[in-house]
Amino acid sequence: AKSSCRRGSLPARFTLSGQRSMAALTKNGWCEPTRDDETTSGEPPAVGLVEALVNAPARGAVARQALPATARTWTGAVARAATRKILTFYPSTSDSMTAFSRQKCHETRAAIKPSLPFLEWLASSSSPGWQLRGDLDLGDEELGAILGEELRRKLRVTSTSLWSGSGGSRTPLHRDDVSALVFQCVGRKRFFLVAEKDVEEAVAKGKLPSAVLEGGSESHCQDGSLEDVFGLHEAEPTSARGELAVLDEGDCLVLPAGLYH
């Protein structure tokens, strides 16, 4: 969703994510971890942090354990909200498929209305790869319980959504035109974050296709791990220089508009 900033509010997409445990933060190579916010554990991201990153969107930040326990797991408040909506399921079509996009999966995706038992079964299944995505419809009370009163008043929430996937599944490199708070409900998820200037530099050097500058993800939909695609274990970046954010269950990533991920 795209929106302009109203006075006294921040445009934001509210995203809730669940992903089976993935490999730990890379310990070798050039890539450094993104910053951790100093917000007290168990509290929503600080309003000042969100405002600062939205106004200067060169990087993100992680607020640890910012999601209430009642919203976590495949039986929590977010999962229950997912059972009220029709979501899109993207199945893997090969053992090596890890990157999922609308265009790539146009002929294989399916619309489903999940139940809680289905979500738990899917998360524990031995399927080689999948993603489940879609918009959620969280009421004011549900949003307030997650965001806290101060942040809820300050944000103008334009959409809420669920993104989930099997371990190792990815979305291609892209940017969004609206800021987001990404809350991790289940498992662990890693984000490779790249500032626009670093994408421009990589394009100029021929390390990324020029179409990436248009913001779309279809132009860089490559299968493989983050380490393979972006050379995180190499001495120097093989595509763009960026940072790695690792979200564990309960963490929140503040993702400014325009920051590639």
Coordinates of C-alpha atoms in Angstrom, one line a residue:
A1 CA 0.0 0.0 0.0
K2 CA 1.2 3.5 -0.8
S3 CA 0.3 6.5 1.4
S4 CA 1.4 10.0 2.2
C5 CA 2.2 11.0 5.7
R6 CA -0.6 12.9 7.5
R7 CA 0.4 15.4 10.1
G8 CA 1.0 13.7 13.4
S9 CA 1.1 10.2 11.9
L10 CA 3.5 7.8 10.3
P11 CA 2.5 5.8 7.2
A12 CA 3.1 2.1 7.9
R13 CA 2.4 -1.4 6.8
F14 CA 2.0 -3.8 9.7
T15 CA 3.4 -7.2 8.9
L16 CA 3.4 -10.4 11.0
S17 CA 5.7 -13.1 10.1
G18 CA 6.2 -16.8 10.9
Q19 CA 9.1 -18.9 9.6
R20 CA 10.6 -22.2 10.6
S21 CA 14.1 -21.9 12.2
M22 CA 16.9 -21.0 9.7
A23 CA 20.6 -21.0 10.0
A24 CA 22.1 -18.6 12.5
L25 CA 23.6 -15.2 11.8
T26 CA 26.5 -15.5 9.4
K27 CA 29.8 -15.5 11.4
N28 CA 32.2 -15.2 8.6
G29 CA 32.6 -12.9 5.6
W30 CA 32.0 -9.2 5.1
C31 CA 28.3 -8.8 6.2
E32 CA 27.7 -7.2 9.6
P33 CA 24.5 -7.4 11.7
T34 CA 22.0 -4.5 11.7
R35 CA 21.6 -2.4 14.9
D36 CA 19.5 -3.5 17.9
D37 CA 17.3 -0.8 19.3
E38 CA 17.8 0.0 23.0
T39 CA 14.0 -0.3 23.8
T40 CA 13.4 -2.3 26.9
S41 CA 12.7 -6.0 26.1
G42 CA 9.0 -6.7 26.1
E43 CA 8.0 -3.2 25.0
P44 CA 6.9 -2.1 21.5
P45 CA 9.5 -0.2 19.3
A46 CA 10.1 3.3 20.6
V47 CA 8.2 6.0 18.8
G48 CA 11.4 8.0 18.4
L49 CA 13.2 5.1 16.8
V50 CA 10.4 4.6 14.2
E51 CA 10.3 8.3 13.4
A52 CA 14.0 8.6 13.0
L53 CA 14.3 5.6 10.7
V54 CA 11.3 6.7 8.6
N55 CA 12.9 10.2 8.2
A56 CA 16.3 8.8 7.3
P57 CA 15.7 5.4 5.8
A58 CA 19.2 4.2 5.2
R59 CA 19.0 1.3 7.6
G60 CA 16.6 -0.7 9.8
A61 CA 16.7 -1.7 13.5
V62 CA 15.5 -4.6 15.6
A63 CA 13.5 -4.2 18.8
R64 CA 14.0 -7.5 20.8
Q65 CA 11.0 -9.3 22.3
A66 CA 8.5 -6.5 21.3
L67 CA 5.6 -8.8 20.5
P68 CA 3.3 -9.9 23.3
A69 CA 3.3 -13.6 24.1
T70 CA -0.4 -13.8 23.3
A71 CA 0.2 -13.0 19.7
R72 CA 2.9 -15.6 19.1
T73 CA 2.9 -19.2 17.9
W74 CA 0.6 -20.9 15.5
T75 CA -2.3 -20.8 18.0
G76 CA -1.8 -17.2 19.1
A77 CA -3.9 -14.1 18.3
V78 CA -2.2 -13.5 14.9
A79 CA -2.7 -17.1 13.7
R80 CA -6.4 -16.9 14.8
A81 CA -6.7 -13.7 12.7
A82 CA -5.3 -15.6 9.7
T83 CA -8.1 -18.1 9.9
R84 CA -10.6 -15.3 9.1
K85 CA -9.0 -14.5 5.7
I86 CA -8.3 -16.1 2.3
L87 CA -4.5 -16.4 2.0
T88 CA -2.3 -17.3 -1.0
F89 CA -0.2 -20.5 -0.8
Y90 CA 3.0 -20.8 -2.9
P91 CA 4.3 -24.4 -3.1
S92 CA 7.8 -25.3 -4.2
T93 CA 7.9 -27.1 -7.5
S94 CA 11.4 -28.5 -7.0
D95 CA 13.8 -29.4 -4.1
S96 CA 16.0 -26.5 -5.1
M97 CA 13.4 -23.8 -5.2
T98 CA 13.8 -21.3 -2.4
A99 CA 12.7 -17.9 -3.9
F100 CA 9.0 -17.2 -4.3
S101 CA 7.3 -14.4 -6.2
R102 CA 3.8 -13.8 -7.7
Q103 CA 5.1 -14.0 -11.3
K104 CA 7.2 -17.0 -10.7
C105 CA 4.4 -18.9 -8.9
H106 CA 1.6 -17.6 -11.0
E107 CA 0.4 -21.0 -12.2
T108 CA 1.1 -22.9 -9.0
R109 CA -0.3 -20.7 -6.2
A110 CA -3.6 -21.5 -4.5
A111 CA -6.1 -19.5 -2.5
I112 CA -6.8 -21.1 0.9
K113 CA -8.6 -20.3 4.1
P114 CA -6.4 -21.9 6.8
S115 CA -7.5 -23.4 10.1
L116 CA -5.3 -23.5 13.1
P117 CA -4.6 -27.3 12.7
F118 CA -3.7 -26.7 9.1
L119 CA -1.2 -24.0 10.1
E120 CA 0.4 -26.2 12.7
W121 CA 0.5 -29.1 10.2
L122 CA 2.1 -26.9 7.5
A123 CA 4.8 -25.6 9.8
S124 CA 5.8 -29.1 10.9
S125 CA 5.5 -30.8 7.4
S126 CA 8.4 -32.1 5.5
S127 CA 7.5 -30.2 2.3
P128 CA 10.7 -29.0 0.5
G129 CA 9.5 -25.4 0.5
W130 CA 6.5 -23.1 0.7
Q131 CA 5.2 -19.7 1.5
L132 CA 1.8 -18.5 2.8
R133 CA 1.0 -14.9 2.5
G134 CA -2.0 -12.6 2.7
D135 CA -3.7 -9.6 4.2
L136 CA -5.1 -9.7 7.7
D137 CA -8.0 -7.8 9.2
L138 CA -6.9 -6.9 12.8
G139 CA -9.3 -4.7 14.8
D140 CA -8.3 -1.7 16.8
E141 CA -8.2 -3.7 20.0
E142 CA -5.9 -6.4 18.5
L143 CA -3.6 -3.7 17.0
G144 CA -3.5 -1.9 20.3
A145 CA -2.5 -5.0 22.2
I146 CA 0.5 -5.5 19.9
L147 CA 1.6 -1.9 19.2
G148 CA 0.9 -0.3 22.6
E149 CA -1.2 2.8 23.0
E150 CA 1.5 5.5 22.2
L151 CA 2.7 3.8 19.0
R152 CA -0.9 3.0 17.9
R153 CA -1.9 6.7 18.2
K154 CA 1.2 7.8 16.2
L155 CA 1.0 5.3 13.3
R156 CA -1.5 5.4 10.5
V157 CA -1.7 1.7 9.7
T158 CA -2.5 1.2 6.0
S159 CA -2.5 -2.6 6.0
T160 CA -1.7 -5.7 8.0
S161 CA -0.5 -8.9 6.6
L162 CA 0.9 -12.3 7.3
W163 CA 4.1 -13.7 5.6
S164 CA 5.2 -17.3 6.5
G165 CA 7.4 -19.9 5.0
S166 CA 9.4 -23.0 5.3
G167 CA 13.0 -22.8 6.5
G168 CA 15.2 -21.3 3.8
S169 CA 12.4 -19.8 1.7
R170 CA 13.0 -16.3 0.5
T171 CA 11.4 -13.4 -1.3
P172 CA 13.5 -11.7 -4.0
L173 CA 15.4 -8.4 -3.4
H174 CA 12.9 -5.6 -3.5
R175 CA 11.8 -2.4 -1.7
D176 CA 8.4 -1.2 -0.5
D177 CA 7.1 2.3 -0.7
V178 CA 5.6 2.3 2.8
S179 CA 7.3 1.8 6.1
A180 CA 6.7 -1.5 8.0
L181 CA 6.9 -3.0 11.4
V182 CA 7.7 -6.7 11.0
F183 CA 6.9 -8.8 14.0
Q184 CA 8.2 -12.4 14.2
C185 CA 5.4 -14.6 15.6
V186 CA 7.1 -18.0 15.1
G187 CA 10.6 -19.3 14.6
R188 CA 13.4 -17.2 13.1
K189 CA 13.7 -15.1 10.0
R190 CA 16.6 -13.3 8.4
F191 CA 16.5 -10.1 6.4
F192 CA 19.3 -8.8 4.2
L193 CA 18.9 -5.0 4.2
V194 CA 20.4 -2.8 1.5
A195 CA 20.3 1.0 1.2
E196 CA 19.2 2.4 -2.2
K197 CA 22.7 3.9 -2.8
D198 CA 24.3 0.5 -2.4
V199 CA 21.8 -1.0 -4.9
E200 CA 22.6 1.8 -7.3
E201 CA 26.3 1.1 -6.9
A202 CA 25.8 -2.7 -7.5
V203 CA 23.8 -2.0 -10.6
A204 CA 26.5 0.4 -11.9
K205 CA 29.1 -2.4 -11.4
G206 CA 26.8 -4.9 -13.2
K207 CA 26.3 -7.0 -10.1
L208 CA 22.5 -6.5 -10.0
P209 CA 20.0 -6.0 -12.9
S210 CA 19.0 -2.4 -13.5
A211 CA 15.3 -3.4 -13.2
V212 CA 15.9 -3.8 -9.4
L213 CA 16.1 0.0 -9.2
E214 CA 12.4 0.1 -10.2
G215 CA 11.6 -1.6 -6.9
G216 CA 10.2 -4.8 -8.3
S217 CA 11.3 -8.2 -7.0
E218 CA 10.8 -10.2 -10.2
S219 CA 14.1 -9.1 -11.7
H220 CA 16.2 -10.7 -9.0
C221 CA 14.2 -13.9 -8.2
Q222 CA 17.2 -16.3 -7.7
D223 CA 17.0 -19.6 -5.9
G224 CA 19.6 -20.3 -3.2
S225 CA 20.4 -19.2 0.3
L226 CA 21.2 -15.7 1.4
E227 CA 24.8 -16.7 1.7
D228 CA 24.8 -18.0 -1.9
V229 CA 22.8 -15.2 -3.6
F230 CA 24.6 -12.3 -1.9
G231 CA 28.0 -13.9 -1.1
L232 CA 27.7 -13.3 2.7
H233 CA 30.6 -15.6 3.4
E234 CA 32.9 -14.0 0.9
A235 CA 35.6 -11.5 1.6
E236 CA 33.7 -8.8 -0.4
P237 CA 30.1 -8.6 -1.6
T238 CA 29.2 -10.4 -4.8
S239 CA 26.2 -8.2 -5.4
A240 CA 25.3 -5.3 -3.1
R241 CA 26.7 -4.3 0.3
G242 CA 24.2 -4.5 3.2
E243 CA 23.4 -5.7 6.7
L244 CA 21.8 -8.8 8.1
A245 CA 18.9 -8.6 10.6
V246 CA 17.9 -11.8 12.4
L247 CA 14.5 -11.9 14.1
D248 CA 13.7 -14.6 16.7
E249 CA 10.2 -15.2 18.0
G250 CA 8.9 -12.0 19.5
D251 CA 11.3 -9.6 17.8
C252 CA 10.3 -6.7 15.6
L253 CA 12.1 -5.2 12.6
V254 CA 11.6 -1.5 11.9
L255 CA 11.8 -1.4 8.1
P256 CA 11.7 2.1 6.6
A257 CA 10.1 2.7 3.2
G258 CA 12.6 2.4 0.4
L259 CA 15.1 0.1 2.2
Y260 CA 15.7 -2.9 0.0
H261 CA 15.3 -6.4 1.6

